[in-house]
Amino acid sequence: MHLNISVLEGDGIGPEVVAQSIKCLRSVEETFGHSFTFEKGLIGASAIKKTGNPLPDETLELCKRTDATLFGALGLPEFDDNPKAKVWPEQGLLRLRKELGLFANIRPVKVFPSLVKQSPLSKAQVQNTDLVIFRELAGGIYYGLKTIDEEANSATDTCTYTEAEISRITHLAFKSARSRKKKVTLVDKANVLETSRLWRRVVRSISESYPDVELNCLFIDNAAIQMVLDPSQFDVILTDNMFGDILSDQGSVIAGSIGLLPSASVGLEHAMFEPIHGSYPDAAGKNIANPVASILSMAMLLQHFKMNEESDAVVAAVLKSFSKKIVTADILGSSKYGTNYVGDFIADNIMELDGSFNINDENIGLGKSTII
C-alpha cells in the first residue's frame, strides 16, 4: 500500500515525537513492503510566527489532499499567558478539525501491566483498566458563538449541539462497544445543561437499536470521581467536546504518563492521528520527551487503513521497550534513555509477528473497535 501523509509537527516537543513516528513508519515500509511519502505543513505557534495565521491555507489544502495527517502538539506559554491575544495556536487546530470534518476523537486508555506501578493510583484500582473515550469533536462550546464586551468586562461562550452531531458519534460508540465489553457510559450534565438533556434523549433513543449493549448515564462530576475510584468499571465512554477533553487527560494520569496515550480524530473523508499530550515547551530540544503516544497514534493510523498486522507489530515493539525498560524518564525516573534512543529501539524492533507474541496479553485498546 502507498499512503501520502501530511505531517504537522507543531510546537514544543511536537517535532521530536513525530520524528520517532516517521522512523517507525520507515521500518514498517521496509518490513512489510509498503510505501509512505511525507509532506510537512505549519500549524500553531510556529505558523503564527512565520505567517501570522495558526492554520495557513497551504496547510489546510495539504491535509485535504493527503490520505491522513500525523500531528504533533501545539501551544506556547507566550500565548497561554496572554488572554488579550487576538490569535493563538489552538485556533488553528480547531479550524483544522472543522474543515476536515473530524467529528469523532477516539482515545484509548489502557493501563499496561508492566507499567502499572507508574500510576498514582493503587494496583488494585487500575490493573484492569482498558477503556476508550469517544469525544464529540466538531460541536459544543469550543465552536459556539463567542462574544466579549471589553467595556462591561464580560464574555460568553455558547454551547450548541444538534441531534445529527450527537447521533453520528453515538452510533460509532455503540458499534465499538459491541466488539468490546458491550457497555456504553454517557457522560453529561443533564441536571443543569439543555445540551446535555438533548444528548441524553438522543443517546437513549439510539440505544434501543443496540439491545445487546448496556447504556449507563453519569454526570460529569460523578464520572470524574468514578474514574479515580474504579476506572476499570468503564468500557466505552461517550461524551461531548469539553467533557471528553477533560476526561481523556484524566485518563492519561491514571495510565501513569500523559506521554503514553494516543488518539485518532476521524470523519467521513479525513483522519488525523495525534498524541493527547501538549507541547511541553520546557522539554523541547532536550531529548527527554516520551515518543510512545505519538508512535501508538501512528499505530492507529495503520489500523485505520486495515494494516492490522503492521499495527500489531508496532504495538509489540512498544511493549518490548517497556519490558526492557527502554523508556524515557517520565516512565522510569532513573532512565538514561532519551526520545531518540527510545524511538530507534522501537523502530528497530518492528518485525513480522510469528504468532508467538500474544498481542492481547498487554494490548493498548487499539482493536477493531476503536477505528472506523
Short mmCIF file of C-alpha atoms in Angstrom, two decimals:
data_model
loop_
_atom_site.label_atom_id
_atom_site.label_comp_id
_atom_site.label_asym_id
_atom_site.label_seq_id
_atom_site.Cartn_x
_atom_site.Cartn_y
_atom_site.Cartn_z
CA MET A 1 0.00 0.00 0.00
CA HIS A 2 1.10 3.56 -0.67
CA LEU A 3 -0.01 6.43 1.56
CA ASN A 4 0.58 10.16 1.30
CA ILE A 5 0.78 11.52 4.83
CA SER A 6 0.74 15.16 5.86
CA VAL A 7 2.96 15.90 8.85
CA LEU A 8 2.10 18.77 11.16
CA GLU A 9 4.85 18.86 13.77
CA GLY A 10 3.52 21.91 15.57
CA ASP A 11 5.28 23.39 18.58
CA GLY A 12 7.42 22.40 21.55
CA ILE A 13 8.16 18.68 21.56
CA GLY A 14 5.90 18.09 18.56
CA PRO A 15 8.73 17.83 16.00
CA GLU A 16 10.72 15.44 18.21
CA VAL A 17 7.96 12.93 18.89
CA VAL A 18 6.61 12.98 15.33
CA ALA A 19 10.12 12.25 14.08
CA GLN A 20 10.01 8.96 16.02
CA SER A 21 6.70 8.01 14.43
CA ILE A 22 8.17 8.61 11.00
CA LYS A 23 11.16 6.40 11.91
CA CYS A 24 8.71 3.64 12.80
CA LEU A 25 6.75 4.10 9.59
CA ARG A 26 10.00 3.74 7.65
CA SER A 27 10.56 0.46 9.48
CA VAL A 28 7.02 -0.65 8.56
CA GLU A 29 7.82 0.24 4.96
CA GLU A 30 10.90 -1.95 4.95
CA THR A 31 9.36 -4.85 6.86
CA PHE A 32 6.01 -5.08 5.12
CA GLY A 33 6.72 -3.67 1.68
CA HIS A 34 4.60 -0.52 1.88
CA SER A 35 5.41 2.97 0.65
CA PHE A 36 4.84 6.22 2.53
CA THR A 37 5.51 9.78 1.48
CA PHE A 38 5.53 12.69 3.91
CA GLU A 39 4.80 16.39 3.38
CA LYS A 40 5.17 18.91 6.18
CA GLY A 41 2.89 21.82 6.96
CA LEU A 42 2.86 24.65 9.51
CA ILE A 43 0.36 24.93 12.33
CA GLY A 44 0.09 26.56 15.73
CA ALA A 45 2.59 28.99 17.23
CA SER A 46 5.23 28.17 14.62
CA ALA A 47 2.74 29.08 11.89
CA ILE A 48 1.74 32.30 13.64
CA LYS A 49 5.35 33.41 13.90
CA LYS A 50 6.02 32.73 10.21
CA THR A 51 2.70 33.67 8.61
CA GLY A 52 0.53 35.34 11.26
CA ASN A 53 -2.02 32.54 10.81
CA PRO A 54 -2.30 29.48 13.10
CA LEU A 55 -3.55 27.42 10.13
CA PRO A 56 -2.21 28.70 6.80
CA ASP A 57 -4.31 27.88 3.75
CA GLU A 58 -1.43 25.82 2.36
CA THR A 59 -1.53 23.55 5.40
CA LEU A 60 -5.28 23.05 5.17
CA GLU A 61 -5.06 22.16 1.48
CA LEU A 62 -2.20 19.76 2.22
CA CYS A 63 -4.30 17.90 4.78
CA LYS A 64 -7.28 17.76 2.44
CA ARG A 65 -5.35 16.14 -0.41
CA THR A 66 -3.31 13.62 1.58
CA ASP A 67 -4.55 10.27 2.87
CA ALA A 68 -4.05 11.05 6.56
CA THR A 69 -2.41 13.52 8.91
CA LEU A 70 0.18 12.92 11.63
CA PHE A 71 0.00 15.70 14.20
CA GLY A 72 2.49 16.59 16.93
CA ALA A 73 1.46 19.18 19.51
CA LEU A 74 0.85 22.90 19.69
CA GLY A 75 0.94 25.84 22.05
CA LEU A 76 3.48 28.06 23.77
CA PRO A 77 3.33 29.88 27.14
CA GLU A 78 3.59 33.27 25.47
CA PHE A 79 0.14 32.68 24.00
CA ASP A 80 -1.32 30.85 27.02
CA ASP A 81 -0.34 33.71 29.31
CA ASN A 82 -1.81 36.40 27.08
CA PRO A 83 -5.62 36.34 27.34
CA LYS A 84 -5.81 39.51 25.24
CA ALA A 85 -4.19 37.86 22.21
CA LYS A 86 -6.34 38.03 19.08
CA VAL A 87 -4.67 34.99 17.52
CA TRP A 88 -3.50 31.87 19.35
CA PRO A 89 -2.29 28.38 18.34
CA GLU A 90 -5.37 26.41 19.34
CA GLN A 91 -7.46 28.31 16.82
CA GLY A 92 -5.54 26.52 14.10
CA LEU A 93 -6.33 23.06 15.44
CA LEU A 94 -10.00 23.84 16.00
CA ARG A 95 -10.33 25.15 12.45
CA LEU A 96 -8.47 22.15 11.03
CA ARG A 97 -10.81 19.72 12.77
CA LYS A 98 -13.82 21.63 11.49
CA GLU A 99 -12.59 21.97 7.91
CA LEU A 100 -11.66 18.28 7.69
CA GLY A 101 -14.97 17.19 9.20
CA LEU A 102 -13.29 15.35 12.07
CA PHE A 103 -16.24 14.74 14.36
CA ALA A 104 -15.04 11.82 16.49
CA ASN A 105 -11.97 11.76 18.69
CA ILE A 106 -11.17 8.22 19.82
CA ARG A 107 -8.88 7.93 22.84
CA PRO A 108 -8.00 4.51 24.26
CA VAL A 109 -6.92 4.49 27.91
CA LYS A 110 -5.04 1.33 28.81
CA VAL A 111 -3.01 0.64 31.93
CA PHE A 112 -0.17 -1.58 30.77
CA PRO A 113 0.54 -4.41 33.22
CA SER A 114 4.28 -3.80 33.01
CA LEU A 115 3.75 -0.12 33.90
CA VAL A 116 1.00 -0.45 36.48
CA LYS A 117 3.33 0.80 39.22
CA GLN A 118 3.65 4.12 37.37
CA SER A 119 0.03 5.02 38.05
CA PRO A 120 -0.55 7.32 41.04
CA LEU A 121 -3.47 5.05 41.93
CA SER A 122 -3.12 1.64 43.54
CA LYS A 123 -2.62 -1.51 41.50
CA ALA A 124 -5.98 -2.81 42.73
CA GLN A 125 -7.70 0.28 41.32
CA VAL A 126 -6.12 0.42 37.88
CA GLN A 127 -4.79 -3.00 36.91
CA ASN A 128 -7.74 -3.94 34.68
CA THR A 129 -8.33 -0.51 33.16
CA ASP A 130 -9.00 -0.76 29.43
CA LEU A 131 -11.46 1.80 28.15
CA VAL A 132 -11.94 4.05 25.15
CA ILE A 133 -13.34 7.57 25.13
CA PHE A 134 -15.47 8.73 22.20
CA ARG A 135 -15.30 12.51 22.35
CA GLU A 136 -17.51 14.55 20.01
CA LEU A 137 -15.10 16.86 18.26
CA ALA A 138 -16.91 19.24 15.94
CA GLY A 139 -19.57 20.88 18.10
CA GLY A 140 -20.23 22.17 21.59
CA ILE A 141 -18.83 25.12 23.47
CA TYR A 142 -15.49 25.11 21.63
CA TYR A 143 -17.29 26.03 18.39
CA GLY A 144 -20.25 28.00 19.71
CA LEU A 145 -20.87 31.71 19.34
CA LYS A 146 -18.33 33.72 21.34
CA THR A 147 -18.71 37.31 22.45
CA ILE A 148 -16.65 39.68 24.54
CA ASP A 149 -17.62 43.09 25.85
CA GLU A 150 -14.49 44.94 26.92
CA GLU A 151 -16.43 47.83 28.42
CA ALA A 152 -18.67 45.62 30.55
CA ASN A 153 -15.79 43.23 31.24
CA SER A 154 -17.97 40.28 30.29
CA ALA A 155 -17.79 37.38 27.84
CA THR A 156 -19.93 34.50 26.63
CA ASP A 157 -19.27 31.10 25.07
CA THR A 158 -22.34 29.40 23.64
CA CYS A 159 -22.68 25.62 23.74
CA THR A 160 -24.75 24.31 20.85
CA TYR A 161 -25.45 20.75 19.69
CA THR A 162 -27.75 19.26 17.07
CA GLU A 163 -29.32 15.82 17.02
CA ALA A 164 -27.31 14.96 13.91
CA GLU A 165 -24.00 15.80 15.61
CA ILE A 166 -24.87 13.64 18.59
CA SER A 167 -26.28 10.80 16.53
CA ARG A 168 -23.25 10.16 14.31
CA ILE A 169 -20.76 9.73 17.15
CA THR A 170 -23.26 7.77 19.25
CA HIS A 171 -23.55 5.11 16.57
CA LEU A 172 -19.76 4.83 16.44
CA ALA A 173 -19.57 4.40 20.21
CA PHE A 174 -22.22 1.67 20.30
CA LYS A 175 -20.63 -0.19 17.39
CA SER A 176 -17.34 -0.08 19.26
CA ALA A 177 -18.94 -1.39 22.43
CA ARG A 178 -20.37 -4.37 20.55
CA SER A 179 -16.85 -5.64 19.90
CA ARG A 180 -15.64 -4.85 23.43
CA LYS A 181 -17.47 -5.40 26.74
CA LYS A 182 -20.85 -4.18 25.46
CA LYS A 183 -21.16 -1.21 27.77
CA VAL A 184 -21.53 2.50 26.96
CA THR A 185 -21.40 5.22 29.59
CA LEU A 186 -22.80 8.59 28.52
CA VAL A 187 -21.18 11.44 30.46
CA ASP A 188 -23.11 14.69 30.57
CA LYS A 189 -24.56 17.35 32.89
CA ALA A 190 -28.22 16.75 32.16
CA ASN A 191 -29.33 18.10 35.53
CA VAL A 192 -28.14 21.57 34.50
CA LEU A 193 -27.48 21.90 30.76
CA GLU A 194 -30.07 21.79 27.98
CA THR A 195 -27.45 20.47 25.55
CA SER A 196 -26.83 17.56 27.91
CA ARG A 197 -30.54 16.87 28.12
CA LEU A 198 -30.60 16.68 24.32
CA TRP A 199 -27.61 14.31 24.41
CA ARG A 200 -29.42 12.06 26.85
CA ARG A 201 -32.63 11.96 24.79
CA VAL A 202 -30.82 11.20 21.53
CA VAL A 203 -28.47 8.60 23.00
CA ARG A 204 -31.25 6.76 24.83
CA SER A 205 -33.29 6.63 21.63
CA ILE A 206 -30.35 5.27 19.61
CA SER A 207 -29.51 2.72 22.32
CA GLU A 208 -32.77 0.93 21.52
CA SER A 209 -31.16 -0.12 18.22
CA TYR A 210 -28.37 -1.82 20.19
CA PRO A 211 -30.22 -4.07 22.66
CA ASP A 212 -27.05 -6.09 23.29
CA VAL A 213 -25.23 -3.02 24.65
CA GLU A 214 -25.83 -1.71 28.17
CA LEU A 215 -26.22 2.06 28.49
CA ASN A 216 -25.40 3.95 31.68
CA CYS A 217 -25.54 7.71 32.23
CA LEU A 218 -23.31 9.66 34.60
CA PHE A 219 -22.99 13.34 35.37
CA ILE A 220 -19.52 14.67 34.58
CA ASP A 221 -18.63 15.35 38.22
CA ASN A 222 -19.54 11.80 39.27
CA ALA A 223 -17.78 10.35 36.23
CA ALA A 224 -14.57 12.16 37.16
CA ILE A 225 -14.79 10.69 40.66
CA GLN A 226 -15.55 7.19 39.40
CA MET A 227 -12.56 7.30 37.03
CA VAL A 228 -10.36 7.75 40.10
CA LEU A 229 -12.14 5.27 42.36
CA ASP A 230 -12.53 2.46 39.82
CA PRO A 231 -11.53 3.22 36.22
CA SER A 232 -11.84 -0.46 35.29
CA GLN A 233 -15.64 -0.21 35.52
CA PHE A 234 -15.72 1.69 32.21
CA ASP A 235 -15.69 0.24 28.71
CA VAL A 236 -16.79 2.89 26.18
CA ILE A 237 -17.27 6.46 27.41
CA LEU A 238 -19.34 8.70 25.15
CA THR A 239 -19.34 12.42 25.78
CA ASP A 240 -19.27 15.92 24.34
CA ASN A 241 -16.32 18.02 23.27
CA MET A 242 -15.38 19.74 26.51
CA PHE A 243 -16.12 16.86 28.91
CA GLY A 244 -14.20 14.50 26.62
CA ASP A 245 -11.22 16.83 26.61
CA ILE A 246 -11.12 16.82 30.40
CA LEU A 247 -11.77 13.11 30.99
CA SER A 248 -9.18 11.94 28.47
CA ASP A 249 -6.48 14.00 30.16
CA GLN A 250 -7.55 12.50 33.47
CA GLY A 251 -7.24 9.08 31.88
CA SER A 252 -3.64 9.81 30.96
CA VAL A 253 -2.77 10.32 34.62
CA ILE A 254 -4.39 7.02 35.51
CA ALA A 255 -2.22 5.29 32.91
CA GLY A 256 0.93 6.69 34.52
CA SER A 257 2.02 9.31 31.99
CA ILE A 258 0.37 11.63 29.51
CA GLY A 259 3.16 10.55 27.17
CA LEU A 260 1.56 7.13 26.68
CA LEU A 261 -1.87 7.80 25.23
CA PRO A 262 -2.65 8.07 21.50
CA SER A 263 -5.74 9.29 19.71
CA ALA A 264 -7.45 9.25 16.34
CA SER A 265 -9.69 12.03 15.05
CA VAL A 266 -11.87 10.79 12.23
CA GLY A 267 -14.57 11.96 9.88
CA LEU A 268 -16.26 10.67 6.77
CA GLU A 269 -13.37 11.58 4.45
CA HIS A 270 -10.34 12.51 6.54
CA ALA A 271 -8.44 11.28 9.59
CA MET A 272 -5.77 12.72 11.87
CA PHE A 273 -3.64 10.92 14.44
CA GLU A 274 -2.04 12.64 17.40
CA PRO A 275 -0.82 12.06 20.95
CA ILE A 276 -3.12 13.58 23.54
CA HIS A 277 -0.32 15.46 25.31
CA GLY A 278 0.50 19.11 24.88
CA SER A 279 3.61 20.77 23.51
CA TYR A 280 5.62 20.62 26.79
CA PRO A 281 7.84 23.54 25.71
CA ASP A 282 10.16 23.21 28.73
CA ALA A 283 11.32 19.86 27.31
CA ALA A 284 11.69 20.99 23.69
CA GLY A 285 15.09 20.17 22.25
CA LYS A 286 16.27 18.32 25.36
CA ASN A 287 15.68 14.77 24.04
CA ILE A 288 13.57 13.81 27.08
CA ALA A 289 10.02 13.74 25.66
CA ASN A 290 8.20 10.41 25.61
CA PRO A 291 7.54 9.41 21.98
CA VAL A 292 5.26 6.47 22.76
CA ALA A 293 1.94 8.33 22.48
CA SER A 294 2.93 9.60 19.04
CA ILE A 295 4.11 6.14 17.95
CA LEU A 296 0.91 4.50 19.17
CA SER A 297 -1.09 7.18 17.35
CA MET A 298 0.77 6.12 14.23
CA ALA A 299 -0.26 2.51 15.01
CA MET A 300 -3.85 3.73 14.99
CA LEU A 301 -3.20 5.26 11.57
CA LEU A 302 -2.05 1.88 10.26
CA GLN A 303 -5.13 0.20 11.68
CA HIS A 304 -7.35 2.85 10.14
CA PHE A 305 -6.11 1.66 6.74
CA LYS A 306 -6.69 -2.01 7.66
CA MET A 307 -2.99 -2.70 8.19
CA ASN A 308 -3.73 -4.65 11.35
CA GLU A 309 -0.65 -6.88 11.29
CA GLU A 310 1.55 -3.83 10.85
CA SER A 311 -0.20 -2.03 13.71
CA ASP A 312 0.24 -5.08 15.95
CA ALA A 313 3.94 -5.18 15.08
CA VAL A 314 4.34 -1.56 16.20
CA VAL A 315 2.49 -2.28 19.44
CA ALA A 316 4.66 -5.35 20.03
CA ALA A 317 7.79 -3.23 19.63
CA VAL A 318 6.44 -0.68 22.12
CA LEU A 319 5.68 -3.43 24.62
CA LYS A 320 9.19 -4.79 24.16
CA SER A 321 10.58 -1.36 25.03
CA PHE A 322 8.53 -1.47 28.23
CA SER A 323 9.70 -4.96 29.17
CA LYS A 324 13.34 -4.00 28.53
CA LYS A 325 12.85 -0.74 30.46
CA ILE A 326 13.94 1.26 27.45
CA VAL A 327 11.71 4.17 28.31
CA THR A 328 12.02 7.89 28.96
CA ALA A 329 12.36 9.39 32.43
CA ASP A 330 8.65 10.16 32.84
CA ILE A 331 8.10 6.38 32.98
CA LEU A 332 11.22 5.44 34.93
CA GLY A 333 12.93 8.27 36.77
CA SER A 334 16.33 6.63 36.65
CA SER A 335 16.14 6.00 32.90
CA LYS A 336 19.12 7.15 30.86
CA TYR A 337 17.28 6.83 27.57
CA GLY A 338 16.10 9.80 25.57
CA THR A 339 13.48 10.42 22.93
CA ASN A 340 15.68 9.44 20.01
CA TYR A 341 17.02 6.25 21.58
CA VAL A 342 13.55 5.02 22.53
CA GLY A 343 12.30 5.81 19.03
CA ASP A 344 15.26 3.98 17.48
CA PHE A 345 14.69 0.93 19.67
CA ILE A 346 11.02 0.68 18.78
CA ALA A 347 11.68 1.21 15.08
CA ASP A 348 14.44 -1.41 15.10
CA ASN A 349 12.14 -3.97 16.72
CA ILE A 350 9.20 -3.68 14.34
CA MET A 351 9.02 -7.05 12.61
CA GLU A 352 6.51 -9.50 11.26
CA LEU A 353 4.96 -11.38 14.15
CA ASP A 354 5.40 -15.14 14.08
CA GLY A 355 2.42 -15.88 16.29
CA SER A 356 4.45 -16.35 19.45
CA PHE A 357 3.61 -12.85 20.64
CA ASN A 358 0.16 -12.59 22.16
CA ILE A 359 -0.93 -9.05 21.47
CA ASN A 360 -3.91 -9.49 23.79
CA ASP A 361 -1.73 -10.02 26.84
CA GLU A 362 -0.95 -6.33 27.06
CA ASN A 363 -2.68 -4.52 24.25
CA ILE A 364 -3.47 -0.83 24.14
CA GLY A 365 -7.10 -0.98 23.21
CA LEU A 366 -6.33 -0.47 19.53
CA GLY A 367 -8.61 -3.30 18.48
CA LYS A 368 -11.07 -3.07 15.62
CA SER A 369 -13.49 -1.42 18.00
CA THR A 370 -11.62 1.85 18.12
CA ILE A 371 -11.03 2.61 14.46
CA ILE A 372 -13.53 3.50 11.79
#
